[in-house]
Tab-separated table of C-alpha atoms and ligand atoms in Angstrom:
chain	number	residue	atom	x	y	z
W	1	MET	CA	103.594	74.394	53.953
W	2	THR	CA	103.830	74.541	57.739
W	3	ASP	CA	105.371	71.582	59.442
W	4	THR	CA	103.929	69.825	62.449
W	5	ILE	CA	105.611	70.569	65.747
W	6	PHE	CA	105.567	69.021	69.190
W	7	ALA	CA	106.812	69.969	72.645
W	8	LEU	CA	106.715	68.845	76.222
W	9	ALA	CA	104.319	71.400	77.729
W	10	THR	CA	105.048	70.547	81.358
W	11	ALA	CA	108.361	70.926	83.212
W	12	PRO	CA	110.897	68.212	82.392
W	13	GLY	CA	111.781	65.648	85.059
W	14	ARG	CA	109.913	63.185	87.222
W	15	ALA	CA	106.306	64.160	87.975
W	16	ALA	CA	102.808	62.743	88.270
W	17	LEU	CA	101.894	63.842	84.771
W	18	ALA	CA	103.534	65.124	81.641
W	19	VAL	CA	101.698	66.815	78.791
W	20	VAL	CA	102.997	66.685	75.236
W	21	ARG	CA	101.412	68.944	72.634
W	22	VAL	CA	101.340	68.597	68.899
W	23	SER	CA	100.280	71.263	66.398
W	24	GLY	CA	100.121	71.233	62.622
W	25	PRO	CA	98.576	69.491	59.628
W	26	GLU	CA	99.903	66.067	60.684
W	27	ALA	CA	98.201	66.069	64.099
W	28	ALA	CA	95.379	63.734	63.024
W	29	ARG	CA	97.833	61.288	61.446
W	30	VAL	CA	99.882	61.332	64.651
W	31	LEU	CA	96.786	60.423	66.694
W	32	ARG	CA	96.055	57.562	64.315
W	33	GLY	CA	99.651	56.338	64.498
W	34	ILE	CA	100.028	56.535	68.273
W	35	ALA	CA	96.561	56.420	69.857
W	36	GLY	CA	94.672	54.365	67.265
W	37	GLY	CA	92.687	57.340	65.995
W	38	ALA	CA	91.470	60.816	66.899
W	39	PRO	CA	88.923	60.916	69.746
W	40	THR	CA	85.830	63.152	69.768
W	41	PRO	CA	87.019	66.761	69.475
W	42	ARG	CA	87.775	68.500	72.796
W	43	ARG	CA	86.897	65.386	74.872
W	44	ALA	CA	89.489	63.538	76.905
W	45	SER	CA	89.748	59.888	75.947
W	46	LEU	CA	91.785	57.192	77.719
W	47	ARG	CA	93.946	55.370	75.156
W	48	ARG	CA	96.759	52.853	74.885
W	49	LEU	CA	99.674	54.709	73.314
W	50	ARG	CA	102.083	52.819	71.089
W	51	THR	CA	105.062	53.594	68.917
W	52	PRO	CA	104.491	53.324	65.127
W	53	GLU	CA	106.090	49.835	65.407
W	54	GLY	CA	103.529	48.839	68.024
W	55	LYS	CA	105.686	48.986	71.159
W	56	PRO	CA	103.724	50.225	74.211
W	57	ILE	CA	104.499	53.732	75.467
W	58	ASP	CA	101.895	54.348	78.171
W	59	LYS	CA	98.191	54.467	78.824
W	60	GLY	CA	96.987	58.049	79.039
W	61	LEU	CA	94.536	60.732	78.118
W	62	VAL	CA	94.428	61.971	74.566
W	63	LEU	CA	92.757	65.154	73.317
W	64	TRP	CA	91.994	66.270	69.798
W	65	PHE	CA	91.448	69.920	68.900
W	66	PRO	CA	90.757	70.256	65.184
W	67	GLY	CA	91.634	73.723	63.831
W	68	PRO	CA	90.668	76.492	63.798
W	69	ASN	CA	89.180	76.024	67.302
W	70	SER	CA	92.459	75.293	68.987
W	71	TYR	CA	95.124	77.267	70.778
W	72	THR	CA	97.285	77.679	67.692
W	73	GLY	CA	94.392	77.726	65.230
W	74	GLU	CA	95.861	74.578	63.616
W	75	ASP	CA	94.963	70.951	64.192
W	76	CYS	CA	96.275	70.143	67.655
W	77	ALA	CA	96.631	67.046	69.814
W	78	GLU	CA	97.555	66.586	73.453
W	79	PHE	CA	98.931	63.530	75.207
W	80	HIS	CA	98.668	63.376	79.008
W	81	LEU	CA	101.204	60.781	80.092
W	82	HIS	CA	102.617	59.534	83.335
W	83	GLY	CA	105.408	61.978	84.117
W	84	GLY	CA	108.342	59.569	83.956
W	85	ILE	CA	111.428	60.547	82.039
W	86	ALA	CA	111.530	57.301	79.994
W	87	VAL	CA	107.823	57.465	79.164
W	88	VAL	CA	108.132	61.005	77.836
W	89	ASP	CA	111.304	60.077	75.923
W	90	SER	CA	109.633	57.194	74.152
W	91	LEU	CA	106.677	59.345	73.056
W	92	ILE	CA	109.064	62.027	71.841
W	93	SER	CA	111.069	59.462	69.823
W	94	ALA	CA	107.845	58.149	68.346
W	95	LEU	CA	106.817	61.664	67.290
W	96	GLN	CA	110.221	62.231	65.728
W	97	ASP	CA	109.919	58.902	63.884
W	98	LEU	CA	106.630	60.172	62.485
W	99	GLY	CA	108.530	63.179	61.048
W	100	LEU	CA	107.551	65.829	63.568
W	101	ARG	CA	109.879	68.608	64.656
W	102	LEU	CA	110.542	69.861	68.193
W	103	ALA	CA	108.955	73.298	68.587
W	104	GLU	CA	111.104	76.354	69.109
W	105	PRO	CA	110.523	78.496	72.218
W	106	GLY	CA	107.234	80.328	71.935
W	107	GLU	CA	106.383	78.659	68.654
W	108	PHE	CA	102.910	77.491	69.720
W	109	THR	CA	101.982	81.024	70.748
W	110	ARG	CA	103.606	82.426	67.645
W	111	ARG	CA	101.400	80.170	65.527
W	112	ALA	CA	98.371	81.274	67.558
W	113	PHE	CA	99.279	84.884	66.742
W	114	GLU	CA	99.880	84.117	63.066
W	115	HIS	CA	96.493	82.439	62.814
W	116	GLY	CA	94.782	85.410	64.472
W	117	GLN	CA	93.885	83.554	67.681
W	118	LEU	CA	95.709	86.211	69.709
W	119	ASP	CA	96.972	89.694	68.998
W	120	LEU	CA	100.544	90.550	69.881
W	121	VAL	CA	99.599	92.135	73.207
W	122	GLN	CA	97.759	88.961	74.189
W	123	ALA	CA	100.712	86.838	73.089
W	124	GLU	CA	102.904	88.945	75.378
W	125	ALA	CA	100.391	88.333	78.156
W	126	VAL	CA	100.903	84.573	77.747
W	127	ALA	CA	104.629	85.073	78.315
W	128	ASP	CA	103.973	87.376	81.286
W	129	LEU	CA	101.594	84.876	82.833
W	130	ILE	CA	104.161	82.106	82.636
W	131	ASP	CA	106.824	84.394	84.128
W	132	ALA	CA	104.548	85.829	86.831
W	133	GLU	CA	105.934	85.530	90.357
W	134	THR	CA	103.366	87.582	92.228
W	135	ALA	CA	99.590	87.502	92.382
W	136	ALA	CA	99.408	91.014	90.929
W	137	GLN	CA	101.609	90.126	87.957
W	138	ALA	CA	99.510	87.053	87.247
W	139	MET	CA	96.234	88.928	87.515
W	140	GLN	CA	97.454	91.663	85.224
W	141	ALA	CA	98.607	89.089	82.667
W	142	VAL	CA	95.323	87.163	82.780
W	143	ARG	CA	93.318	90.314	82.215
W	144	GLN	CA	95.629	91.372	79.419
W	145	LEU	CA	95.183	87.952	77.858
W	146	GLU	CA	91.419	88.430	77.885
W	147	SER	CA	91.513	92.011	76.677
W	148	THR	CA	91.257	93.023	73.065
W	149	ALA	CA	91.319	96.734	73.985
W	150	MET	CA	94.046	97.838	71.617
W	151	THR	CA	92.712	95.856	68.697
W	152	ASP	CA	89.285	97.356	69.402
W	153	TRP	CA	90.712	100.882	69.485
W	154	ARG	CA	92.442	100.245	66.218
W	155	GLU	CA	89.209	99.070	64.658
W	156	GLY	CA	87.368	102.129	65.965
W	157	LEU	CA	90.046	104.248	64.413
W	158	ILE	CA	89.732	102.493	61.062
W	159	GLU	CA	86.006	103.173	61.105
W	160	ALA	CA	86.563	106.885	61.759
W	161	LEU	CA	89.191	106.930	59.047
W	162	ALA	CA	86.754	105.383	56.616
W	163	ASN	CA	84.281	108.184	57.328
W	164	PHE	CA	86.897	110.823	56.638
W	165	GLU	CA	87.774	109.048	53.406
W	166	VAL	CA	84.169	109.315	52.309
W	167	ALA	CA	84.401	113.061	52.812
W	168	VAL	CA	87.541	113.187	50.706
W	169	ASP	CA	86.230	110.982	47.914
W	170	PHE	CA	82.754	112.503	47.710
W	171	PRO	CA	83.185	116.142	48.655
W	172	ASP	CA	79.838	117.179	47.164
W	173	GLU	CA	77.600	114.740	48.999
W	174	ASP	CA	75.157	116.258	51.500
W	175	LEU	CA	75.873	113.490	53.974
W	176	GLN	CA	79.476	114.538	54.250
W	177	SER	CA	79.335	116.964	57.166
W	178	ASP	CA	77.226	114.554	59.225
W	179	THR	CA	79.584	111.682	58.576
W	180	VAL	CA	82.623	113.719	59.488
W	181	GLU	CA	81.003	115.134	62.603
W	182	HIS	CA	80.105	111.642	63.730
W	183	ALA	CA	83.661	110.483	63.077
W	184	ARG	CA	85.097	113.448	64.963
W	185	SER	CA	83.089	112.758	68.084
W	186	SER	CA	84.062	109.096	68.124
W	187	LEU	CA	87.685	110.125	67.597
W	188	ARG	CA	87.474	112.479	70.571
W	189	ARG	CA	86.161	109.625	72.738
W	190	LEU	CA	88.880	107.301	71.514
W	191	LEU	CA	91.548	109.909	72.169
W	192	ARG	CA	90.386	110.297	75.766
W	193	THR	CA	90.465	106.528	76.273
W	194	ILE	CA	93.971	106.271	74.844
W	195	GLN	CA	95.174	109.209	76.927
W	196	ASP	CA	93.829	107.523	80.068
W	197	ALA	CA	95.670	104.353	79.098
W	198	ILE	CA	98.903	106.319	78.652
W	199	GLY	CA	98.412	107.904	82.067
W	200	ASP	CA	98.064	104.451	83.576
W	201	ALA	CA	100.879	102.786	81.619
W	202	GLU	CA	103.461	103.443	84.304
W	203	ARG	CA	101.414	101.388	86.751
W	204	GLY	CA	101.289	98.521	84.272
W	205	ARG	CA	105.028	98.592	83.864
W	206	ARG	CA	105.613	98.736	87.623
W	207	ILE	CA	103.376	95.725	88.252
W	208	ARG	CA	105.042	93.758	85.486
W	209	GLU	CA	108.700	94.634	86.106
W	210	GLY	CA	108.571	95.533	89.774
W	211	PHE	CA	108.344	98.768	91.738
W	212	ARG	CA	111.894	100.129	92.062
W	213	ILE	CA	112.997	101.452	95.444
W	214	ALA	CA	116.450	103.003	95.930
W	215	LEU	CA	118.063	103.176	99.369
W	216	ILE	CA	120.301	106.197	99.184
W	217	GLY	CA	122.237	108.351	101.640
W	218	ALA	CA	125.599	109.188	103.181
W	219	PRO	CA	128.055	106.435	104.098
W	220	ASN	CA	127.390	104.642	107.373
W	221	ALA	CA	123.773	105.844	107.601
W	222	GLY	CA	122.469	102.278	107.781
W	223	LYS	CA	121.284	101.581	104.203
W	224	SER	CA	122.684	98.076	104.082
W	225	SER	CA	121.315	97.374	107.555
W	226	LEU	CA	117.903	98.511	106.325
W	227	LEU	CA	118.099	96.293	103.218
W	228	ASN	CA	118.944	93.290	105.383
W	229	GLY	CA	116.111	94.163	107.753
W	230	LEU	CA	113.620	94.398	104.899
W	231	LEU	CA	114.741	91.086	103.416
W	232	GLY	CA	115.143	89.270	106.724
W	233	ARG	CA	118.576	87.991	105.709
W	234	ASP	CA	122.146	89.224	105.478
W	235	ALA	CA	122.222	90.148	101.795
W	236	ALA	CA	124.572	93.108	102.105
W	237	ILE	CA	127.756	93.562	104.135
W	238	VAL	CA	127.335	95.849	107.153
W	239	THR	CA	130.372	97.305	108.910
W	240	ALA	CA	131.162	100.405	110.948
W	241	THR	CA	133.526	101.555	108.178
W	242	PRO	CA	131.989	104.282	106.006
W	243	GLY	CA	132.109	103.331	102.342
W	244	THR	CA	131.433	99.613	102.837
W	245	THR	CA	128.977	99.179	99.957
W	246	ARG	CA	130.390	99.799	96.478
W	247	ASP	CA	128.112	98.056	93.999
W	248	VAL	CA	124.364	98.457	93.701
W	249	ILE	CA	122.798	95.434	95.392
W	250	GLU	CA	119.381	94.762	93.901
W	251	ALA	CA	117.107	92.447	95.833
W	252	PRO	CA	113.618	91.364	94.781
W	253	LEU	CA	110.964	91.423	97.444
W	254	ILE	CA	107.243	90.802	97.480
W	255	ILE	CA	105.278	93.485	99.302
W	256	ALA	CA	101.479	93.257	99.518
W	257	GLY	CA	101.477	90.819	96.589
W	258	TYR	CA	103.476	93.138	94.342
W	259	ARG	CA	106.965	92.618	93.025
W	260	VAL	CA	109.340	95.213	94.427
W	261	LEU	CA	113.013	95.682	93.635
W	262	VAL	CA	115.002	97.244	96.481
W	263	ALA	CA	118.484	98.547	95.732
W	264	ASP	CA	121.099	99.152	98.396
W	265	THR	CA	123.670	101.609	97.081
W	266	ALA	CA	127.068	103.041	97.911
W	267	GLY	CA	127.083	105.871	100.441
W	268	VAL	CA	127.205	109.172	98.592
W	269	ARG	CA	130.268	111.321	99.376
W	270	GLU	CA	133.196	113.034	97.681
W	271	THR	CA	135.962	110.528	97.218
W	272	THR	CA	139.246	110.140	95.408
W	273	ASP	CA	138.903	106.359	95.368
W	274	GLU	CA	138.118	105.414	91.789
W	275	ILE	CA	136.048	102.347	92.705
W	276	GLU	CA	134.007	104.166	95.313
W	277	ALA	CA	133.436	107.096	92.924
W	278	GLU	CA	131.977	104.713	90.357
W	279	GLY	CA	129.772	103.262	93.117
W	280	VAL	CA	128.517	106.760	93.961
W	281	ARG	CA	127.797	107.454	90.299
W	282	ARG	CA	125.773	104.237	90.021
W	283	ALA	CA	123.929	104.981	93.253
W	284	GLU	CA	122.852	108.377	91.993
W	285	ALA	CA	121.818	107.004	88.601
W	286	TRP	CA	119.744	104.219	90.163
W	287	ALA	CA	118.071	106.687	92.518
W	288	ARG	CA	117.147	108.990	89.645
W	289	ASP	CA	115.380	106.209	87.744
W	290	ALA	CA	113.720	104.639	90.787
W	291	ASP	CA	109.978	104.786	91.434
W	292	LEU	CA	110.715	105.734	95.042
W	293	ARG	CA	113.777	107.015	96.875
W	294	VAL	CA	114.383	106.183	100.518
W	295	TRP	CA	116.855	108.702	101.880
W	296	VAL	CA	118.561	107.105	104.875
W	297	LEU	CA	120.332	109.362	107.378
W	298	ASP	CA	122.185	108.906	110.612
W	299	ALA	CA	120.231	111.026	113.099
W	300	SER	CA	123.061	110.769	115.624
W	301	ALA	CA	125.564	112.402	113.262
W	302	SER	CA	126.751	115.971	113.492
W	303	ASN	CA	129.193	115.986	110.597
W	304	GLY	CA	126.974	117.406	107.860
W	305	SER	CA	127.664	114.391	105.603
W	306	TRP	CA	124.006	114.418	104.513
W	307	ARG	CA	124.585	117.605	102.502
W	308	ARG	CA	126.615	115.836	99.837
W	309	ALA	CA	124.216	112.863	99.918
W	310	ARG	CA	121.267	114.870	98.621
W	311	VAL	CA	120.060	113.421	95.337
W	312	GLU	CA	117.008	114.970	93.777
W	313	MET	CA	114.066	113.920	95.925
W	314	LEU	CA	110.466	114.040	94.811
W	315	PRO	CA	107.386	114.713	96.910
W	316	GLY	CA	106.232	111.365	98.256
W	317	ASP	CA	109.762	110.004	98.690
W	318	LEU	CA	110.694	108.760	102.149
W	319	CYS	CA	113.250	110.098	104.591
W	320	VAL	CA	114.395	107.587	107.216
W	321	LEU	CA	116.073	109.178	110.238
W	322	ASN	CA	117.995	106.166	111.520
W	323	LYS	CA	119.856	105.358	114.743
W	324	GLN	CA	117.197	106.779	117.065
W	325	ASP	CA	118.657	104.540	119.798
W	326	LEU	CA	121.618	106.941	119.965
W	327	PRO	CA	121.516	110.544	121.226
W	328	ALA	CA	120.431	112.887	118.450
W	329	GLY	CA	123.167	114.780	116.652
W	330	SER	CA	122.941	118.250	115.200
W	331	ASP	CA	122.285	116.967	111.634
W	332	ALA	CA	118.823	115.610	112.432
W	333	ALA	CA	116.997	118.937	112.627
W	334	ALA	CA	118.497	120.206	109.373
W	335	VAL	CA	117.675	116.973	107.578
W	336	ARG	CA	114.136	117.059	108.844
W	337	ALA	CA	113.648	120.608	107.553
W	338	GLU	CA	115.158	119.653	104.207
W	339	ALA	CA	112.906	116.586	103.859
W	340	GLU	CA	109.803	118.544	104.817
W	341	ALA	CA	110.614	121.221	102.268
W	342	ALA	CA	110.919	118.518	99.583
W	343	GLY	CA	107.486	117.130	100.488
W	344	MET	CA	108.908	113.845	101.752
W	345	SER	CA	107.446	111.608	104.425
W	346	ILE	CA	109.663	111.155	107.473
W	347	LEU	CA	110.143	108.062	109.629
W	348	SER	CA	112.292	108.023	112.767
W	349	VAL	CA	113.573	104.502	113.490
W	350	ALA	CA	116.464	102.461	114.798
W	351	VAL	CA	117.109	99.831	112.154
W	352	ALA	CA	119.432	98.054	114.603
W	353	ALA	CA	116.424	97.607	116.918
W	354	GLY	CA	113.829	96.283	114.471
W	355	GLY	CA	113.151	99.631	112.750
W	356	ALA	CA	112.990	97.976	109.338
W	357	ASP	CA	109.483	96.719	110.183
W	358	ALA	CA	108.133	100.269	110.390
W	359	VAL	CA	109.774	101.078	107.058
W	360	ARG	CA	108.305	97.942	105.529
W	361	ALA	CA	104.822	98.862	106.751
W	362	TRP	CA	105.189	102.327	105.249
W	363	LEU	CA	106.408	100.854	101.940
W	364	GLU	CA	103.497	98.448	101.905
W	365	SER	CA	100.861	101.172	102.027
W	366	ARG	CA	102.845	103.202	99.525
W	367	VAL	CA	103.092	100.308	97.037
W	368	ILE	CA	99.389	99.533	97.386
W	369	GLU	CA	98.552	103.182	96.801
W	370	ALA	CA	100.781	103.327	93.720
W	371	LEU	CA	99.825	100.055	92.080
W	372	SER	CA	96.304	99.018	93.013
W	373	ALA	CA	93.168	100.072	91.168
W	374	SER	CA	90.062	98.273	90.012
W	375	GLU	CA	90.993	98.630	86.350
W	376	THR	CA	93.859	96.737	84.785
W	377	PRO	CA	96.249	98.938	82.828
W	378	ALA	CA	96.045	98.432	79.074
W	379	ALA	CA	99.724	99.155	78.547
W	380	THR	CA	102.270	97.107	80.459
W	381	ARG	CA	105.395	97.550	78.364
W	382	GLN	CA	107.325	100.537	77.077
W	383	ARG	CA	106.533	99.325	73.557
W	384	HIS	CA	102.795	99.696	74.223
W	385	ARG	CA	103.211	103.117	75.745
W	386	ASP	CA	105.324	104.419	72.860
W	387	GLY	CA	102.755	103.252	70.327
W	388	LEU	CA	99.874	104.804	72.267
W	389	VAL	CA	101.674	108.133	72.638
W	390	GLU	CA	102.319	108.188	68.906
W	391	ALA	CA	98.718	107.288	68.069
W	392	ALA	CA	97.296	109.867	70.509
W	393	GLY	CA	99.467	112.616	69.014
W	394	LEU	CA	98.280	111.748	65.515
W	395	ILE	CA	94.607	111.557	66.480
W	396	ASP	CA	94.903	114.912	68.211
W	397	SER	CA	96.537	116.340	65.107
W	398	ALA	CA	93.797	114.865	62.883
W	399	LEU	CA	91.145	116.545	65.031
W	400	HIS	CA	92.846	119.896	64.463
W	401	GLN	CA	93.169	119.566	60.690
W	402	THR	CA	90.878	121.752	58.620
W	403	GLU	CA	91.360	119.715	55.426
W	404	PRO	CA	89.943	116.168	55.530
W	405	GLU	CA	92.843	115.004	53.318
W	406	LEU	CA	95.318	115.930	56.045
W	407	ALA	CA	93.194	114.337	58.750
W	408	VAL	CA	93.101	111.137	56.689
W	409	GLU	CA	96.898	111.132	56.488
W	410	ASP	CA	97.229	111.519	60.292
W	411	LEU	CA	94.664	108.815	60.946
W	412	ARG	CA	96.378	106.362	58.612
W	413	LEU	CA	99.582	106.830	60.577
W	414	ALA	CA	97.674	106.440	63.858
W	415	VAL	CA	96.173	103.158	62.607
W	416	ARG	CA	99.681	102.042	61.774
W	417	ALA	CA	100.959	102.985	65.258
W	418	LEU	CA	98.218	100.953	66.953
W	419	GLY	CA	98.778	98.189	64.414
W	420	ARG	CA	102.391	97.906	65.444
W	421	ILE	CA	101.315	97.404	69.073
W	422	VAL	CA	98.963	94.538	68.275
W	423	GLY	CA	101.291	93.068	65.686
W	424	ILE	CA	99.626	94.093	62.456
W	425	VAL	CA	102.644	95.218	60.536
W	426	ASP	CA	100.955	95.806	57.222
W	427	PRO	CA	97.962	98.032	57.924
W	428	GLU	CA	97.423	98.788	54.232
W	429	ALA	CA	96.355	95.220	53.583
W	430	VAL	CA	93.895	95.389	56.452
W	431	LEU	CA	92.585	98.727	55.294
W	432	ASP	CA	91.959	97.238	51.865
W	433	ARG	CA	89.919	94.482	53.412
W	434	VAL	CA	87.962	96.826	55.653
W	435	PHE	CA	87.249	99.261	52.874
W	436	ALA	CA	86.188	96.500	50.530
W	437	SER	CA	83.346	95.710	52.919
W	438	PHE	CA	82.534	99.368	53.521
W	439	CYS	CA	79.355	100.155	51.647
W	440	ILE	CA	79.999	103.490	50.077
W	441	GLY	CA	76.678	103.820	48.227
W	442	LYS	CA	74.686	104.215	51.455
C	501	GTP	N1	123.305	102.350	116.903
C	501	GTP	C1	122.856	102.027	115.711
C	501	GTP	N2	123.731	101.619	114.771
C	501	GTP	C2	123.240	101.295	113.555
C	501	GTP	C3	121.853	101.354	113.244
C	501	GTP	N3	121.687	100.973	111.974
C	501	GTP	C4	122.921	100.681	111.482
C	501	GTP	N4	123.860	100.870	112.431
C	501	GTP	C5	125.320	100.688	112.332
C	501	GTP	O1	125.845	101.651	111.454
C	501	GTP	C6	126.980	101.140	110.752
C	501	GTP	C7	126.805	101.316	109.273
C	501	GTP	O2	125.716	100.511	108.827
C	501	GTP	P1	125.550	100.100	107.310
C	501	GTP	O3	124.241	99.430	107.207
C	501	GTP	O4	126.746	99.362	106.834
C	501	GTP	O5	125.512	101.549	106.656
C	501	GTP	P2	125.505	101.929	105.103
C	501	GTP	O6	124.630	103.115	104.971
C	501	GTP	O7	125.179	100.756	104.288
C	501	GTP	O8	127.008	102.358	104.882
C	501	GTP	P3	127.860	102.363	103.509
C	501	GTP	O9	127.716	101.058	102.871
C	501	GTP	O10	129.236	102.640	103.993
C	501	GTP	O11	127.331	103.490	102.691
C	501	GTP	C8	127.076	99.676	111.174
C	501	GTP	O12	128.052	99.568	112.189
C	501	GTP	C9	125.704	99.377	111.720
C	501	GTP	O13	125.709	98.341	112.679
C	501	GTP	C10	120.960	101.777	114.292
C	501	GTP	O14	119.733	101.847	114.139
C	501	GTP	N5	121.511	102.107	115.495
C	502	MG	MG1	126.161	99.794	102.835
C-alpha cells in the first residue's frame, strides 16, 4: 500500500505564507486530526490547526482535494500557514506524529505520473517550469505542461496499428483494403507531424538549455573584452599579453527574454605550452558544438594570426572585426574576404569604445530569429528527439512494407518508441487494453 507523504511546498525560511502539502490515503485522517475535519472539497476553509495532543499550531487555510481529482490523483490536503519557521516546524512534527513520511524530491509529481494525471513529458514540464529563469523557458514549459501531443500521436498510431492487425487477422474480408488504406493515410499525416516536430526539436532544446554562443579567435583579438562588454561586468581577465585566457569561461546572459550561454575561449594559436594547448583544444571543441560562433579578429593586426584561428564557420555565424579605433592592418581585408566566402555576417566595432553594444544588438535579432515562433516545440529534450526520430523511421518503414505483417511489426516498435517518451514502458499491456475495446466484428 502507498504511504502518505507530506512536504513544505514553499521555500523554507521566514515568509508571509508557507504551504504544506499532504498526499496519500491518510490525508482525510490528517485533516480530522489537525483541522477538526475535512472541509468542502476544493474550497478554502479557515481553521484552527492543532497538534494531535491539542496544542495550537496556527490559524490558517485548509484545502481538501479528494482523489482522483487532485494533483497526484490521490487524496490530498493543503495547509496554508503563516510562514514562520517555528509554525512550519510544529505542523511538520504533528504530521510525523501522525505517521506521515517526508516526500522525496519530485515524489508528488511522480505520483501524479503514476496515477495517469500527467504523462512523462508533462512531468518534465513541471520540473522545467520550476527551473525556468527566462520568460521563454517558462512559456515553453507551461505549454508543454498543457500539451498531450505525444500521447495523442501514440494513440493515433495504436489506432492505425489496430487497422493493420485486422488486415493480418482477417485477410479474406472485403473491408480489408479500405481499412488499410484509411490507416495508411492517417499514418502519412502522423509521420509528417512527427517530422515537423523533429525539425523543430533543436529550437526546443535551445530555449530550454540556452542558446550557445562561442567567442573564438586569435590571441589578443579582444574576445574577453567583448565578453565583459556583453555582460557589463569584468568576468574575464583582459591584458595586452596574448594567451591570457586559458579556460573556457561560460557566462549566462538573458537576451530578448531567452537564455543565452556565452563562452569566452582561449586564443587559438600554435603553442608548445601544455596548458595553453589544452585551452585551445577546449576552445575549438566548444566552438564546434555551439549554436553560433562569433569570430573575433584584431583589424589592426598585420601578423596573419587569424589564419591559425580559423575554426569551421557556418553561414550565419558572425565575424567581429575589432579595434576599429586603431589604424587598419593588412589582415582586415583578408579576413573580410574569408568571412564573406563563408557566408558570415560582418560587424566592424571597437569593443574598447562601446562596440559590444552593436554586437549585442546583432545577437538579439539573431536569437529572436532562431528561437521565436508562434508554435511551441513538442520536443525540448534530446530524449524526446531520439524517440521521435526512431518512431518516424519505423512509421516510414511500415508505409513501405508490402506485407501487412511486417508493417504491424514496425508499428508496434514505433508505438513502443513513443511510449518510452511519454513514460509508458510496457506498451503490450496498453495494446491489450486498447484491442480489448476494439470491436472487430464491425
Ligand atoms: N585599441 C583597442 N584595444 C582593444 C580593443 N578591444 C580590446 N583591446 C585590447 O586588446 C588586448 C587584448 O584584449 P583581450 O580581451 O584580453 O583579448 P583576448 O582575445 O581575450 O585575448 P586572449 O585571451 O589572449 O586570447 C587588451 O589590451 C585590450 O585592452 C579595442 O576595441 N581597441
Ligand atoms: Mg581572453
